[in-house]
mmCIF file of C-alpha atoms in Angstrom:
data_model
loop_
_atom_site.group_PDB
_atom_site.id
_atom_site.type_symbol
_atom_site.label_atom_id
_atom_site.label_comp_id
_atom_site.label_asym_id
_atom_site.label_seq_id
_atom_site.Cartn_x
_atom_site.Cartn_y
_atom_site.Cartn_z
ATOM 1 C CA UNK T 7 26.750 41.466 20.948
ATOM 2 C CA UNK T 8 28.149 38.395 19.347
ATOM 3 C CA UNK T 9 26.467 34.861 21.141
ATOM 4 C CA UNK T 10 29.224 32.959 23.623
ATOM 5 C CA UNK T 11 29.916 29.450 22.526
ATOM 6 C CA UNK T 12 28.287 28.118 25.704
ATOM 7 C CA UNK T 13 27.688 24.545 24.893
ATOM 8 C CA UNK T 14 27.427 23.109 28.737
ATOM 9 C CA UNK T 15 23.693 25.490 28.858
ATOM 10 C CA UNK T 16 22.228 23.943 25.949
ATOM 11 C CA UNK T 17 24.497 21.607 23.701
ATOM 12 C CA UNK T 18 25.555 18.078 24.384
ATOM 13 C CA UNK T 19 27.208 17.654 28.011
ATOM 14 C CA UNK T 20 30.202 15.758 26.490
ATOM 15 C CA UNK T 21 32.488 17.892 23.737
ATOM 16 C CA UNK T 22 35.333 15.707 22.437
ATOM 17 C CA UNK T 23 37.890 17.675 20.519
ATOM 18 C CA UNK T 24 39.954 16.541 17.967
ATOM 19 C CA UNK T 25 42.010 17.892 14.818
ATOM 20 C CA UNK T 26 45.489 18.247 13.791
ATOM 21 C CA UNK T 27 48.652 18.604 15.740
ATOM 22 C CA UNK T 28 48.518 21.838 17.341
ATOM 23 C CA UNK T 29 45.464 23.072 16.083
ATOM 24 C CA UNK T 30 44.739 24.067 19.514
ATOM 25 C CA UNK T 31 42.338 21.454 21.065
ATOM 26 C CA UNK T 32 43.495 21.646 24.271
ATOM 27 C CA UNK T 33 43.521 25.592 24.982
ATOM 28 C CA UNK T 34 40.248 25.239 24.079
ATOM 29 C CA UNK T 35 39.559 22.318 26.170
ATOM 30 C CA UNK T 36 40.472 23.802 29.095
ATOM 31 C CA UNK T 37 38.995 26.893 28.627
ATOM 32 C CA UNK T 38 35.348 25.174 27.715
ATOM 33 C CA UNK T 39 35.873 23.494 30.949
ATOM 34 C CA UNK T 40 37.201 26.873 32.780
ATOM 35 C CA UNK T 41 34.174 28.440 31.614
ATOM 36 C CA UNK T 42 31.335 26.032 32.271
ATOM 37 C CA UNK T 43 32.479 25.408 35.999
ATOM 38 C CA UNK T 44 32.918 29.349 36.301
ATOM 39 C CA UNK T 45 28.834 29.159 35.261
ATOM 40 C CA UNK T 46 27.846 26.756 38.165
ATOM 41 C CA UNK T 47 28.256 23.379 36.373
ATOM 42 C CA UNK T 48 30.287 20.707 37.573
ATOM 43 C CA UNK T 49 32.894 20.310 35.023
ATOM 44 C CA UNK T 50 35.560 18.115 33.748
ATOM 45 C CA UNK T 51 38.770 17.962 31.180
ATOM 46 C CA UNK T 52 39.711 14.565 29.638
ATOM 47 C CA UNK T 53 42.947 14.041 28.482
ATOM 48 C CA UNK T 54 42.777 11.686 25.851
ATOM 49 C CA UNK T 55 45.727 12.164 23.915
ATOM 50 C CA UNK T 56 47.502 8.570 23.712
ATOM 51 C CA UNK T 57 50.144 9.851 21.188
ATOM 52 C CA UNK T 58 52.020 12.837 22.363
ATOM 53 C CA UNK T 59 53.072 13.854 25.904
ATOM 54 C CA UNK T 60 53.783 17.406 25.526
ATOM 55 C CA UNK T 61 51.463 20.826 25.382
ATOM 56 C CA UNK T 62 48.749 18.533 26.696
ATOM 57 C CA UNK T 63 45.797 19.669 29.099
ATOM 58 C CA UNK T 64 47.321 17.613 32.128
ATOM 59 C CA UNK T 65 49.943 19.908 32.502
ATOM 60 C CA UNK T 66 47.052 22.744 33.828
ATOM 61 C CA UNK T 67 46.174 19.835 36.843
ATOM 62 C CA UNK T 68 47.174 22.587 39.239
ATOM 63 C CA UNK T 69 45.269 25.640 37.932
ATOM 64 C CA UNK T 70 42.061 23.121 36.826
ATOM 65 C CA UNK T 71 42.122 22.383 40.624
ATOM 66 C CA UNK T 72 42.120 26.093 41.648
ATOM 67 C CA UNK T 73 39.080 26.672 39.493
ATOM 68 C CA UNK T 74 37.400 23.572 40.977
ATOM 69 C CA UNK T 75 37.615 21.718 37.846
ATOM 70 C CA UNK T 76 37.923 17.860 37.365
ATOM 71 C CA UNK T 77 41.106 16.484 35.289
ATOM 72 C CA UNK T 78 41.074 13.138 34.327
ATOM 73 C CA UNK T 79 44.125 11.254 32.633
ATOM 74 C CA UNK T 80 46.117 9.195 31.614
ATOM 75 C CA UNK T 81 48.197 6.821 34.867
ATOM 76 C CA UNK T 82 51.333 7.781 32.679
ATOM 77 C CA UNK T 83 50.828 11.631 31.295
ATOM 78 C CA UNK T 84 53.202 13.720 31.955
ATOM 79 C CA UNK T 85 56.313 11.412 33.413
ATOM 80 C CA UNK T 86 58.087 10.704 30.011
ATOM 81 C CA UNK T 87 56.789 7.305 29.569
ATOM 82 C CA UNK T 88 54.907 7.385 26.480
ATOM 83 C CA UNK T 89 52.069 4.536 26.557
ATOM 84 C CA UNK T 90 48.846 4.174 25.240
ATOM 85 C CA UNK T 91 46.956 3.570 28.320
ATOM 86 C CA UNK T 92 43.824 5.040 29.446
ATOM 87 C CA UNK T 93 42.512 6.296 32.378
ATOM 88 C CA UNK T 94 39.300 3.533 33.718
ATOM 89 C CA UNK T 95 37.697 6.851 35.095
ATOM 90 C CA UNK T 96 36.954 8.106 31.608
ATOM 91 C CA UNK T 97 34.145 5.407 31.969
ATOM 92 C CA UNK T 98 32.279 7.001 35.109
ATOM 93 C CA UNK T 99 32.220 10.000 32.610
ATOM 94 C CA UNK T 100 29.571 8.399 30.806
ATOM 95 C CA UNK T 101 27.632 7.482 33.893
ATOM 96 C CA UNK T 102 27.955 11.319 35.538
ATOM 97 C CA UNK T 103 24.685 12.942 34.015
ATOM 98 C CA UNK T 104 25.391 15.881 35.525
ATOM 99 C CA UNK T 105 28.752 16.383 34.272
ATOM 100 C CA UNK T 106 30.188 18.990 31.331
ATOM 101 C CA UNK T 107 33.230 16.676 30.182
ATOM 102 C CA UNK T 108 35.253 18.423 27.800
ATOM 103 C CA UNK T 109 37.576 15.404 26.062
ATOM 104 C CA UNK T 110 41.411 16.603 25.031
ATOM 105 C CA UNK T 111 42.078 14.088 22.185
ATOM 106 C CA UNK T 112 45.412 13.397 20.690
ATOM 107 C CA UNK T 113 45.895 14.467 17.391
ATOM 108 C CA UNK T 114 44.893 13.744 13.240
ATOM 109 C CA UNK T 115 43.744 10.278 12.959
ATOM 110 C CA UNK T 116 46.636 8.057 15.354
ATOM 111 C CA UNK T 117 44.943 10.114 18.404
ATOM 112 C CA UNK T 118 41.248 9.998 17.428
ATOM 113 C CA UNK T 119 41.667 5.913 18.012
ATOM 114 C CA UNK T 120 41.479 6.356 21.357
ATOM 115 C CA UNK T 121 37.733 7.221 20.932
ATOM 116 C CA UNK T 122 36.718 4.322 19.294
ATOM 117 C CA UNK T 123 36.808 2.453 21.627
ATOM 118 C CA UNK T 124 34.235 3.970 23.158
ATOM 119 C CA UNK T 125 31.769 4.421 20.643
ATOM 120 C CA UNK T 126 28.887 2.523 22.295
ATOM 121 C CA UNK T 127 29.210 5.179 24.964
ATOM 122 C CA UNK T 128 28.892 8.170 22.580
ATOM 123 C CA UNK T 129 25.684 6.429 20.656
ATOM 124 C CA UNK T 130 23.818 6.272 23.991
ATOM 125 C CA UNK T 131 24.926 9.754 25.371
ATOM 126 C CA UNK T 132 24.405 13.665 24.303
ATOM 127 C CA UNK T 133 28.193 14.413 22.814
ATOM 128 C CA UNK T 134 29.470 16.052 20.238
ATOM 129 C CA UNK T 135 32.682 15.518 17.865
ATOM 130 C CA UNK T 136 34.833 19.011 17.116
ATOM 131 C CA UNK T 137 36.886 19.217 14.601
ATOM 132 C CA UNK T 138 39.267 21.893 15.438
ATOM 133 C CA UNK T 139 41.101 23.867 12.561
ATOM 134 C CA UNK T 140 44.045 26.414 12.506
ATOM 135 C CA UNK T 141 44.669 27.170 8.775
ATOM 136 C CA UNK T 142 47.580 28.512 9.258
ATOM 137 C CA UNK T 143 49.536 25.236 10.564
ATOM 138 C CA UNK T 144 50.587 22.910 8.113
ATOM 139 C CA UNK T 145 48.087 20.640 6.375
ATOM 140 C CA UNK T 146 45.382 22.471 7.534
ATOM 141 C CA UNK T 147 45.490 25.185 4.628
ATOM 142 C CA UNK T 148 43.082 24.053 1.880
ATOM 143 C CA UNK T 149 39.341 22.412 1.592
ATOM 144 C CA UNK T 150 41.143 19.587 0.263
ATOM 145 C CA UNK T 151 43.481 19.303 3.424
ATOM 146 C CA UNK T 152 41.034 20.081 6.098
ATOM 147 C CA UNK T 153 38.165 17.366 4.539
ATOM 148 C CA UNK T 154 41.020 14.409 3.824
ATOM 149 C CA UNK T 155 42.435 14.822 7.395
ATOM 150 C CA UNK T 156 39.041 15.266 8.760
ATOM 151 C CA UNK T 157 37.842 11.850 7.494
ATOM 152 C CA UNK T 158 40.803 10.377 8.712
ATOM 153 C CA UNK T 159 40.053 11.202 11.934
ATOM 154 C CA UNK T 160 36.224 10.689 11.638
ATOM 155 C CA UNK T 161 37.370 7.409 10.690
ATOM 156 C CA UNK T 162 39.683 5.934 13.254
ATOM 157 C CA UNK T 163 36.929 7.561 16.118
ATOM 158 C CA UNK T 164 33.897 5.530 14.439
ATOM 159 C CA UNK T 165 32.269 9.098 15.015
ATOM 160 C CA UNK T 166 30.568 11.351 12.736
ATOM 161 C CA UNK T 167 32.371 14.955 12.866
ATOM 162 C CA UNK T 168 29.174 17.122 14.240
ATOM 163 C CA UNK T 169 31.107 20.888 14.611
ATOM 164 C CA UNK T 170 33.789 22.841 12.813
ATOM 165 C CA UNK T 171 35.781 25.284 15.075
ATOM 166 C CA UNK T 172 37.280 28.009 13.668
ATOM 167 C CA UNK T 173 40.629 28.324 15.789
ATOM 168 C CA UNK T 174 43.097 30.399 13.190
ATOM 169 C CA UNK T 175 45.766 31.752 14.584
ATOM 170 C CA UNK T 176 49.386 33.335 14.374
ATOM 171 C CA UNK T 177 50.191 33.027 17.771
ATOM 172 C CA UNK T 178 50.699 36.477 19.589
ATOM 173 C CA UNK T 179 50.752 37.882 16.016
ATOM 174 C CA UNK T 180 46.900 36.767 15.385
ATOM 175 C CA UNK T 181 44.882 40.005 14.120
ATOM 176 C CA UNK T 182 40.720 40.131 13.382
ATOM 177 C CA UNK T 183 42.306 39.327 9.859
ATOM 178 C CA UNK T 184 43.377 36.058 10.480
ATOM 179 C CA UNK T 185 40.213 34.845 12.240
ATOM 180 C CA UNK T 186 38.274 36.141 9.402
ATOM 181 C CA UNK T 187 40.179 34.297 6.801
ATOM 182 C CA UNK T 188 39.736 31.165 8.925
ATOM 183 C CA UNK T 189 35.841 31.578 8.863
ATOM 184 C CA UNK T 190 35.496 32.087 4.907
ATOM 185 C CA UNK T 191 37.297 28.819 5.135
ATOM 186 C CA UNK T 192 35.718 26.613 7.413
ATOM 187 C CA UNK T 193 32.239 28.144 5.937
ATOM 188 C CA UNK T 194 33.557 26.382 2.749
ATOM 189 C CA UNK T 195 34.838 23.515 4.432
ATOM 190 C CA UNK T 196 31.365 23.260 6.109
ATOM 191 C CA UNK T 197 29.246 23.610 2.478
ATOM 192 C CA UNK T 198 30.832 20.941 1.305
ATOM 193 C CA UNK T 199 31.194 18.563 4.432
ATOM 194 C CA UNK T 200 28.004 18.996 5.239
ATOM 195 C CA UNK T 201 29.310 20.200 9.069
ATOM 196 C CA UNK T 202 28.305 23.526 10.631
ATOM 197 C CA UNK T 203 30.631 25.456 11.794
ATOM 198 C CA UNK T 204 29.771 25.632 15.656
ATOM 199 C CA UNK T 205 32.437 28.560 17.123
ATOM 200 C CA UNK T 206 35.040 30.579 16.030
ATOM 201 C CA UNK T 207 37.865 31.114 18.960
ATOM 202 C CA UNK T 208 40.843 34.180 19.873
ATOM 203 C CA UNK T 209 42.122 36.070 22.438
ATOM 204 C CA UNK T 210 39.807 38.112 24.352
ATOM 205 C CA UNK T 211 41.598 41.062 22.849
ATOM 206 C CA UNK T 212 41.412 39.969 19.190
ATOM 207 C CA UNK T 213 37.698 39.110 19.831
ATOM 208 C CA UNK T 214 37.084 42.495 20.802
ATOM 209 C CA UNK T 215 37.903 43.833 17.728
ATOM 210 C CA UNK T 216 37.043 41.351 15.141
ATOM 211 C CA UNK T 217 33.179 41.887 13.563
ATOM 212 C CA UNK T 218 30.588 39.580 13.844
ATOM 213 C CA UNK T 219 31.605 36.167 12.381
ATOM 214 C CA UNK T 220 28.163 35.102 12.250
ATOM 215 C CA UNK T 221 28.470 32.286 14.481
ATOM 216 C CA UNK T 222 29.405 32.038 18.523
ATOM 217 C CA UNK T 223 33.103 33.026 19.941
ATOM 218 C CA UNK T 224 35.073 30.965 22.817
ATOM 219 C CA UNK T 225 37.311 33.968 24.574
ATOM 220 C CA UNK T 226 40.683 31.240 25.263
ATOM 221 C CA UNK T 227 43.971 31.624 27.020
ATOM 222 C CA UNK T 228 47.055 30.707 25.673
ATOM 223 C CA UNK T 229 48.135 28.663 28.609
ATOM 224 C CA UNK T 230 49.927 25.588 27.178
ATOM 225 C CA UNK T 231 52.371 27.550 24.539
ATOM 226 C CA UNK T 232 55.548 28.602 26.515
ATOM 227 C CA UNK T 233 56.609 32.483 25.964
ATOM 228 C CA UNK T 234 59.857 31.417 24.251
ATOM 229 C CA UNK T 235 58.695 28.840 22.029
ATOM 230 C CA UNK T 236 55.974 30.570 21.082
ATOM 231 C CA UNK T 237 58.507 33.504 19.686
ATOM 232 C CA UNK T 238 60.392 30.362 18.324
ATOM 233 C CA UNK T 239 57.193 28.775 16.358
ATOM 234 C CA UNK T 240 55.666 31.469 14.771
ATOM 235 C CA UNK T 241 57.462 33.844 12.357
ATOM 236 C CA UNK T 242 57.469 37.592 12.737
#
């Protein structure tokens, strides 16, 4: 059986995620978070995005609180006002040892500055930088692409990227295919980055019928995407 990405038993307690525009970074978010409070740990979702106020992991505050998990973000998400301010409680996160704090950052290199600021933070904690890639949405299609954008956003966070995660999809169209085109890419992307690639995510349905990828899946929901823009973004 292929190993669960199950970074809150023995990776670094804070997973930041960041990547291009709707590469996926939140689903995931919320479903690392879903998962690790699911497993007994206290557990937490960041929002982090500064730069757009839509399809962002705030809008799951209800079902986070169902499953007992913390959201923390921004005094202005979600109410139309779109200001870079963020939350002061993203700074107990650093001081919560026991915490799993999954961070939803905002997207390519405008959203990753909201990390930088707390780089002294990251040095002196166990985290870990994602960089979350869907080939199949635009400039996110080529080595070139992936590793330009990537040090873009490695840049503006003053963090070193420390995971690839292999997140291609078509939307309700995805097939085994599609994930497996996605890994020979990000296993080039990681040869010459110098990054591993840390988890490859899909569907529970397309996971069960995908082959080993050689590296550990993340079983998400698709909980952010509504049903008819979803049929509107993807072609058939």
């Amino acid at each position: 059986m292929t190993n669960r990405f199950e970074p809150w038993r023995a990776g670094p307690r804070i997973q930041a995620m960041v990547g291009h525009y709707g590469s996926g970074k939140s689903e995931i978010a919320l479903s690392l978070a879903i998962g690790a409070r699911a497993d007994g740990r206290a557990a937490a979702v960041v929002d982090l995005d500064i730069v757009n106020p839509f399809f962002r992991s705030a809008e799951q505050g209800a079902l986070l609180n169902e499953r007992g998990v913390e959201l923390i973000a921004p005094p202005y998400a979600l109410t139309g006002v779109d200001l870079p301010v963020l939350a002061p409680d993203v700074m107990g996160v650093f001081a919560r040892p026991e915490l799993f704090a999954v961070l939803d950052v905002g997207g390519d290199d405008a959203g990753a500055a909201a990390l930088g600021g707390y780089k002294p933070y990251f040095d002196a904690q166990s985290a870990a930088l994602n960089y979350v890639v869907n080939p199949f949405r635009p400039y996110s299609a080529t080595l070139d692409q992936i590793i330009r954008l990537m040090g873009r956003v490695a840049g503006r966070a003053r963090m070193k990227v420390t995971g690839l995660i292999n997140n291609a999809n078509l939307g309700r169209e995805t097939e085994p295919a599609h994930l497996i085109e996605g890994q020979k890419l990000l296993e080039q992307v990681s040869a010459a980055a110098g990054v591993p690639v840390v988890c490859a995510c899909a569907l529970p349905a397309v996971l069960a019928e995908t082959p080993d990828l050689g590296v550990p899946v993340l079983a998400i929901e698709r909980r952010l995407m509504p049903e008819w823009l979803e049929d509107a973004a993807w072609p058939s």
